[in-house]
Coordinates of C-alpha atoms in Angstrom, one line a residue:
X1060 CA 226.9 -24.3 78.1
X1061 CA 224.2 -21.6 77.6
X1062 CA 223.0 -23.1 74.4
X1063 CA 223.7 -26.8 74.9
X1064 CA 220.1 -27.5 75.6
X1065 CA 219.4 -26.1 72.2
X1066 CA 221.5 -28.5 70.7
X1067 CA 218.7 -31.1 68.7
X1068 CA 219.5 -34.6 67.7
X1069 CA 221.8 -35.1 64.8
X1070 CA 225.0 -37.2 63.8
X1071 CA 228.6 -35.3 64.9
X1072 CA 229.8 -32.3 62.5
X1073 CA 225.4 -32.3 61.6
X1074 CA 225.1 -29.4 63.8
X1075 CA 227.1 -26.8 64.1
X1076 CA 226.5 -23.3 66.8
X1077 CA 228.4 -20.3 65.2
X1078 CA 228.5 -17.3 67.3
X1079 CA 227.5 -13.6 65.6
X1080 CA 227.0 -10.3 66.1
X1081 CA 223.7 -8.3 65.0
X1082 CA 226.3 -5.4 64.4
X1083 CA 228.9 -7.3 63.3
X1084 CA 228.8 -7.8 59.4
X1085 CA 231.5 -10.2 58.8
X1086 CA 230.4 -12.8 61.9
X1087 CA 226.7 -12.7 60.2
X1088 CA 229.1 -13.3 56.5
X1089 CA 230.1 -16.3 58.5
X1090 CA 227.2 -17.6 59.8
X1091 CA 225.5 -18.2 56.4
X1092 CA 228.2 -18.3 53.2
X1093 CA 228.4 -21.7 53.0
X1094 CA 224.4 -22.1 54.0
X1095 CA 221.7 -23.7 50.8
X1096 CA 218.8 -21.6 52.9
X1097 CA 218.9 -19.1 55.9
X1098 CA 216.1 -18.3 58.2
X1099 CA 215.8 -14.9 60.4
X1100 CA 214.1 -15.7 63.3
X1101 CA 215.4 -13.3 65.5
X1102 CA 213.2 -10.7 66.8
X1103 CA 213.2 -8.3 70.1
X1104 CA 209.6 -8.1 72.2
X1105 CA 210.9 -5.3 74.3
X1106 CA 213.8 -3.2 73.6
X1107 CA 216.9 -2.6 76.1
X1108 CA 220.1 -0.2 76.4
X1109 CA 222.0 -2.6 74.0
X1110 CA 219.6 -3.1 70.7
X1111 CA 215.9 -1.5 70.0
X1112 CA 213.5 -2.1 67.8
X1113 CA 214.7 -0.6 64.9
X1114 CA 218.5 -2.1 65.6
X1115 CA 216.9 -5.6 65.5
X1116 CA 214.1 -5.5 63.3
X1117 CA 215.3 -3.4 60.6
X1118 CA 219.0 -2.7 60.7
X1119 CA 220.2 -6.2 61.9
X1120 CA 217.8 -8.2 59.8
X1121 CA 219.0 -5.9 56.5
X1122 CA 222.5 -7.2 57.7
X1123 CA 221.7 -10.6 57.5
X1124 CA 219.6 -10.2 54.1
X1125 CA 222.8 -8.1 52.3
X1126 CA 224.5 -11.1 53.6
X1127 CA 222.6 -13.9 51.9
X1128 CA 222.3 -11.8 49.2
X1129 CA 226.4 -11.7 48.7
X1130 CA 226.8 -15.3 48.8
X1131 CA 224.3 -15.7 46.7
X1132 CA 222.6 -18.1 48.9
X1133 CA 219.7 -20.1 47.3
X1134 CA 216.7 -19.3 50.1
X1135 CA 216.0 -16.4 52.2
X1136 CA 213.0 -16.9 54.7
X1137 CA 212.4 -13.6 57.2
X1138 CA 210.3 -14.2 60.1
X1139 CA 208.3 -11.3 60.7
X1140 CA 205.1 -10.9 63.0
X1141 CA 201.4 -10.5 62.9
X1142 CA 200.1 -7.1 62.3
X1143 CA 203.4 -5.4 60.7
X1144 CA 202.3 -2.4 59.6
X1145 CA 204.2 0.9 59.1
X1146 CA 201.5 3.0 60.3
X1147 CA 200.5 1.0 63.1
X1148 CA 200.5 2.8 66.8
X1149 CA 203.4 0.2 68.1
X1150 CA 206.8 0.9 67.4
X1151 CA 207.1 -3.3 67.1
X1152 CA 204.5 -3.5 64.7
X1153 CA 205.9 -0.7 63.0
X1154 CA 209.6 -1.7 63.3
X1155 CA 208.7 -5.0 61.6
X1156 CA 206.9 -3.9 58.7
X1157 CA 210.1 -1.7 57.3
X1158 CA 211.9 -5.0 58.4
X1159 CA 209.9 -7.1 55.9
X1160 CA 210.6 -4.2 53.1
X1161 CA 214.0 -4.0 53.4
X1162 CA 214.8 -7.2 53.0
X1163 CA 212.7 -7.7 50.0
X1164 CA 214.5 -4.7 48.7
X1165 CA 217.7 -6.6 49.5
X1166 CA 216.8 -9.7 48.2
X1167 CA 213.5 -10.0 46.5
X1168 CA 212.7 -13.5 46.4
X1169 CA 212.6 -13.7 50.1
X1170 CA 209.9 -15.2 52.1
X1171 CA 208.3 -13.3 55.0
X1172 CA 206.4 -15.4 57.5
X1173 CA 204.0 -13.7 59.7
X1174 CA 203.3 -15.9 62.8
X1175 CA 200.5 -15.2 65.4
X1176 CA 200.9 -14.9 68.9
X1177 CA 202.4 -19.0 69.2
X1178 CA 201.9 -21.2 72.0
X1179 CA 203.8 -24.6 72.8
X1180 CA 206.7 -25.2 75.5
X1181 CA 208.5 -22.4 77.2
X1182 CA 205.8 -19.8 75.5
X1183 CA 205.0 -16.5 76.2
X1184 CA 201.2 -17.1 76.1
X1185 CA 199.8 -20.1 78.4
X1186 CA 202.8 -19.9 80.7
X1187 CA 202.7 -16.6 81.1
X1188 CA 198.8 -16.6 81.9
X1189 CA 199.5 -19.1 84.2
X1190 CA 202.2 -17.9 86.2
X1191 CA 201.7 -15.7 89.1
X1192 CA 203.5 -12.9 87.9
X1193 CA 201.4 -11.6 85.1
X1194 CA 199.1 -9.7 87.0
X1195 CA 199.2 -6.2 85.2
X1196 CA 196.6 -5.9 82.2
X1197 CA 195.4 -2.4 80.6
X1198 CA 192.8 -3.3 77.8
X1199 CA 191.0 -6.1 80.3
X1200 CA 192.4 -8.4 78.3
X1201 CA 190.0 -7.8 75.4
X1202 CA 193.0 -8.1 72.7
X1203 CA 191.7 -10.7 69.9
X1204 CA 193.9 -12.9 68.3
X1205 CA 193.9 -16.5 66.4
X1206 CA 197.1 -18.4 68.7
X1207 CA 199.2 -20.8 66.8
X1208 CA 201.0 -24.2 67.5
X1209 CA 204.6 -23.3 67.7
X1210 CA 205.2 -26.9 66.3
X1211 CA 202.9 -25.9 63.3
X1212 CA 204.8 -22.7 63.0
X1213 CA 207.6 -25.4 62.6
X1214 CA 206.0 -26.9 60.1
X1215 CA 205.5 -24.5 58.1
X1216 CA 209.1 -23.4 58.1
X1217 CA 210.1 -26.5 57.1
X1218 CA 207.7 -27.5 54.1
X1219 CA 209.3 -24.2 52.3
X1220 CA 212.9 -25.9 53.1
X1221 CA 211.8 -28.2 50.6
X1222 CA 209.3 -26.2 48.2
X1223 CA 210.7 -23.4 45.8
X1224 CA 207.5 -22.5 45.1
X1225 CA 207.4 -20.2 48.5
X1226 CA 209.9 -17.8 47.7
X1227 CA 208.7 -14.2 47.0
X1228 CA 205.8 -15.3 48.8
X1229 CA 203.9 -13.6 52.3
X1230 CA 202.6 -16.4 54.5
X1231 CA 200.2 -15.6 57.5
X1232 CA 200.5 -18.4 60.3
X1233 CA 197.4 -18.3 62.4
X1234 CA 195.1 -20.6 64.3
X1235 CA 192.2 -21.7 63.7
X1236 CA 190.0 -20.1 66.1
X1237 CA 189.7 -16.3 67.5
X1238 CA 190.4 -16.0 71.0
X1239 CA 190.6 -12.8 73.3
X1240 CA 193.0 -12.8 75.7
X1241 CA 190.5 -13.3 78.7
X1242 CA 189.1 -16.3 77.0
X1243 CA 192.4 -18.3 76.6
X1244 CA 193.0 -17.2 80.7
X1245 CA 190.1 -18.9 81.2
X1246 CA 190.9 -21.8 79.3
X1247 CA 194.1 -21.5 81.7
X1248 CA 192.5 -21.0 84.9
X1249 CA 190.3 -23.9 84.2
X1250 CA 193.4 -26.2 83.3
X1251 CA 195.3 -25.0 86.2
X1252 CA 192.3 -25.5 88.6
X1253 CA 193.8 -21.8 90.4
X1254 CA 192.5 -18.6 89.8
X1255 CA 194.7 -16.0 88.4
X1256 CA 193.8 -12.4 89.5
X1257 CA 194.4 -9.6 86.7
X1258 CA 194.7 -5.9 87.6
X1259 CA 193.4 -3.5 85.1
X1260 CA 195.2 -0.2 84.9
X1261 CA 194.7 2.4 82.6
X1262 CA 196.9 2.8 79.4
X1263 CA 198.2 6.6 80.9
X1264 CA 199.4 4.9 83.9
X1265 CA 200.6 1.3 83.0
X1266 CA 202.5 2.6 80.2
X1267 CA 204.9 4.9 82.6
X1268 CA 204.7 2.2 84.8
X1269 CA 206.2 -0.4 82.0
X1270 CA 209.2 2.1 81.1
X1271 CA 210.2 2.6 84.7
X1272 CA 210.1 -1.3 85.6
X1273 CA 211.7 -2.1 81.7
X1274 CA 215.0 0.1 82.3
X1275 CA 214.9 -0.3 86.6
X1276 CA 215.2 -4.4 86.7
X1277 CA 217.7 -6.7 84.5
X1278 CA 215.0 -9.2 84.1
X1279 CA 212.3 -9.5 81.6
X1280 CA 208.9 -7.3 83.1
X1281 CA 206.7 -5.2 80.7
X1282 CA 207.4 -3.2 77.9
X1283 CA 205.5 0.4 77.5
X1284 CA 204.9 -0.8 73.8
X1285 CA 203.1 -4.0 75.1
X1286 CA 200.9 -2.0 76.9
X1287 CA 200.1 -0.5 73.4
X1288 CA 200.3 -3.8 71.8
X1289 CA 197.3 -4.9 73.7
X1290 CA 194.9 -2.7 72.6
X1291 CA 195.5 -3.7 69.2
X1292 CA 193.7 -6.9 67.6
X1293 CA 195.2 -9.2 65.2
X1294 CA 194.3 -8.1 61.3
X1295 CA 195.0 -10.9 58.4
X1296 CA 196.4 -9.7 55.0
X1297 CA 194.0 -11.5 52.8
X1298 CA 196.4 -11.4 50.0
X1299 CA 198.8 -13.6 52.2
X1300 CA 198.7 -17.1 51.8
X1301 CA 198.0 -19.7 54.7
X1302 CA 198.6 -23.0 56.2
X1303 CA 196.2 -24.1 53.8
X1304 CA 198.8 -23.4 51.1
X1305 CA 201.3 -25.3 52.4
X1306 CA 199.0 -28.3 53.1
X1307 CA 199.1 -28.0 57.0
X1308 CA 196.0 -28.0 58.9
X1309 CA 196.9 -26.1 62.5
X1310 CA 195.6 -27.2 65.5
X1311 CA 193.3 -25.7 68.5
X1312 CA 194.7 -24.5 71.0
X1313 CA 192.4 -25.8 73.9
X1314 CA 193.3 -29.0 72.8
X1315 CA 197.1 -28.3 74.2
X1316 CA 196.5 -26.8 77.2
X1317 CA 196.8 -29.6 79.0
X1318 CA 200.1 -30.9 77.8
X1319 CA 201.7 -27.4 78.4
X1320 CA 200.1 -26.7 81.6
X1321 CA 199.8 -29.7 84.0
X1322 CA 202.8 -28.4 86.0
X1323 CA 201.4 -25.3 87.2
X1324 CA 198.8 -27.3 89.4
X1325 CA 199.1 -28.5 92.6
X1326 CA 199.7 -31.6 94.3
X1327 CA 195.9 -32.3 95.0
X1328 CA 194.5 -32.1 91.3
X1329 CA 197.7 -32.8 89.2
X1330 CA 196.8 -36.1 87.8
X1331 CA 193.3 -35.3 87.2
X1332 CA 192.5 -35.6 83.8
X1333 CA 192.0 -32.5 81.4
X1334 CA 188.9 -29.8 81.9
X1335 CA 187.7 -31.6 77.8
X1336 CA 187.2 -35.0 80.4
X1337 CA 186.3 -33.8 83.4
X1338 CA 183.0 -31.7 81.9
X1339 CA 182.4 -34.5 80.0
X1340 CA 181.9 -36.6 83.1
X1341 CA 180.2 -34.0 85.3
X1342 CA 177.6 -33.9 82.1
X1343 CA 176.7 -37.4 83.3
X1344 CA 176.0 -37.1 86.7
X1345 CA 172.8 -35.3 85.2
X1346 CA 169.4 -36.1 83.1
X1347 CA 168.3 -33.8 80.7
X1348 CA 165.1 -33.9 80.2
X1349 CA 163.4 -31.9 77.3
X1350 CA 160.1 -30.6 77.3
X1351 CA 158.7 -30.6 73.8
X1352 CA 155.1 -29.6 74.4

C-alpha cells in the first residue's frame, strides 16, 4: 500500500513494482534482467544509520551498473546531480562524482544526467520555502542556482528512451534562468501572500546543529552537509550537453508557482489570481506620465 499511489496508468501486467535491496545483488539481478533500458534514479540527500553517501551513491549504484552490465541490457541511464565533483567540499557532491565514474567504468556507454535543483509537485524547493518549518538558513540564502521543471527533467529521460544517440553521453538539466535562493522565496512569499521568516546562523553552529537534529529525530530535518551545500553555487560543465540537445525547451519557474503553491494560502486570498495578474492590474490603477523635456 506504501507505493500504490506510485502506481501510473497502464493496462494490467504493464506495470510491474519489484522489491530490491541496495545491498542485495541478486534482488537488483532481478529487478533489471529482463529490462531493454534501466534508469538509476535513486539518490540519498541526507545520510542515516542504515545507508550513507558513499553506500548509495557509489557502492549501490555500481551494483546496479555491474548488474545491467551482466545481462547485457541495451541502455544504462545514471541520474546523478548538479555540481558532482570529486574535490568539491560536500561529501554529496563528492559521493556523486565517483558515482558517475564507476559506473562508466562498469558500463561505458552509460548516460549520466545531471539535474538542477527540480521543482514540481511534492518538491523539495517551493514546498519547502513555503512551509513553516524551514526556518534555519546559514549562507542568507545567497546559494545560486538555475531550478528545473521536474516534468522537463521527465522529458528529458524519456526522449533518450527512444534516441541511441545519448548513450556515452553527460547531459546537464537546468533552467533557464539563475535564481538565488532568496529570490525564488520571494517569488514564494509573494505567491503565498504570507511572509516566511528565515533565521541566519552561522556555518560553525548550524552545522553541529544539523548533525544533532539529523541522528536525534526519525523524521527528515537538516543534514550538516546541506548546511555546506548552501554555500556552494551551481557550476555547468560546458562540455555537457543540454536540453537544447535533446530538442526540449525548459520552462521558468515563476511561471509554476502558482500551480504548485495555491494551497499554502489562506482562506481569504486563495482564489485570487497569480502575483503575474494581480501586478498586472495594480499597474492600471496608475498613469505614467513621462517627462521628455
Amino acid at each position: 500500500m506504501a507505493k500504490r499511489h506510485l502506481k501510473i496508468a497502464g493496462d494490467l501486467g504493464r506495470v510491474v513494482f519489484m522489491e530490491h535491496d541496495l545491498r542485495n545483488t541478486q534482488s537488483i539481478e532481478e529487478s533489471v534482467r529482463h529490462s531493454d533500458i534501466v534508469y538509476n534514479l535513486i539518490g540519498r540527500n541526507y545520510p542515516t544509520k542504515n545507508f550513507s553517501y558513499e553506500d548509495v551513491h557509489v557502492e549501490g549504484a555500481e551494483r546496479i551498473a555491474e548488474a545491467v552490465a551482466k545481462y547485457d541490457v541495451d541502455r544504462f541511464v545514471h541520474v546523478s546531480s548538479f555540481n558532482a565533483n570529486k574535490s568539491s567540499p560536500s561529501e554529496f557532491f563528492r559521493t556523486k562524482a565517483r558515482g558517475e565514474e564507476v559506473v562508466r567504468e562498469v558500463y561505458p556507454e552509460t548516460t549520466i544526467v545531471r539535474p538542477a535543483p527540480m521543482f514540481g509537485f511534492e518538491d523539495n524547493l517551493l514546498h519547502k520555502l513555503a512551509g513553516v518549518t524551514n526556518l534555519l538558513t546559514s549562507n542568507r540564502m545567497e546559494e545560486r542556482f538555475w531550478p528545473v521543471h521536474v516534468i522537463d527533467v521527465a522529458q528529458a529521460l524519456e526522449a533518450m528512451l527512444n534516441d541511441d544517440s545519448t548513450a556515452a553521453e553527460t547531459y546537464e538539466l537546468y533552467g533557464p534562468k539563475n535564481y538565488s535562493m532568496a529570490e525564488i522565496a520571494d517569488l514564494v512569499d509573494k505567491e503565498i501572500i504570507k511572509h516566511r521568516r528565515h533565521l541566519n546562523l552561522p556555518k560553525s553552529i548550524l552545522k553541529p546543529v544539523a548533525n544533532i537534529l539529523n541522528k536525534t529525530l526519525y523524521w527528515p530535518t537538516m543534514a550538516p552537509d546541506e548546511v555546506e551545500r548552501e554555500f556552494i553555487d551551481q557550476k555547468i560543465d560546458p562540455r555537457a550537453k543540454t536540453f537544447g540537445d535533446l530538442g526540449i525547451e525548459p520552462g521558468e519557474i515563476s511561471n509554476f508557482t502558482f500551480h504548485y503553491l495555491q494551497a499554502y494560502r489562506s482562506a481569504a486570498f486563495y482564489d485570487l489570481p497569480p502575483q503575474t495578474e494581480r501586478e498586472k492590474r495594480e499597474e492600471k490603477k496608475y498613469l505614467h506620465v513621462i517627462d521628455d523635456q
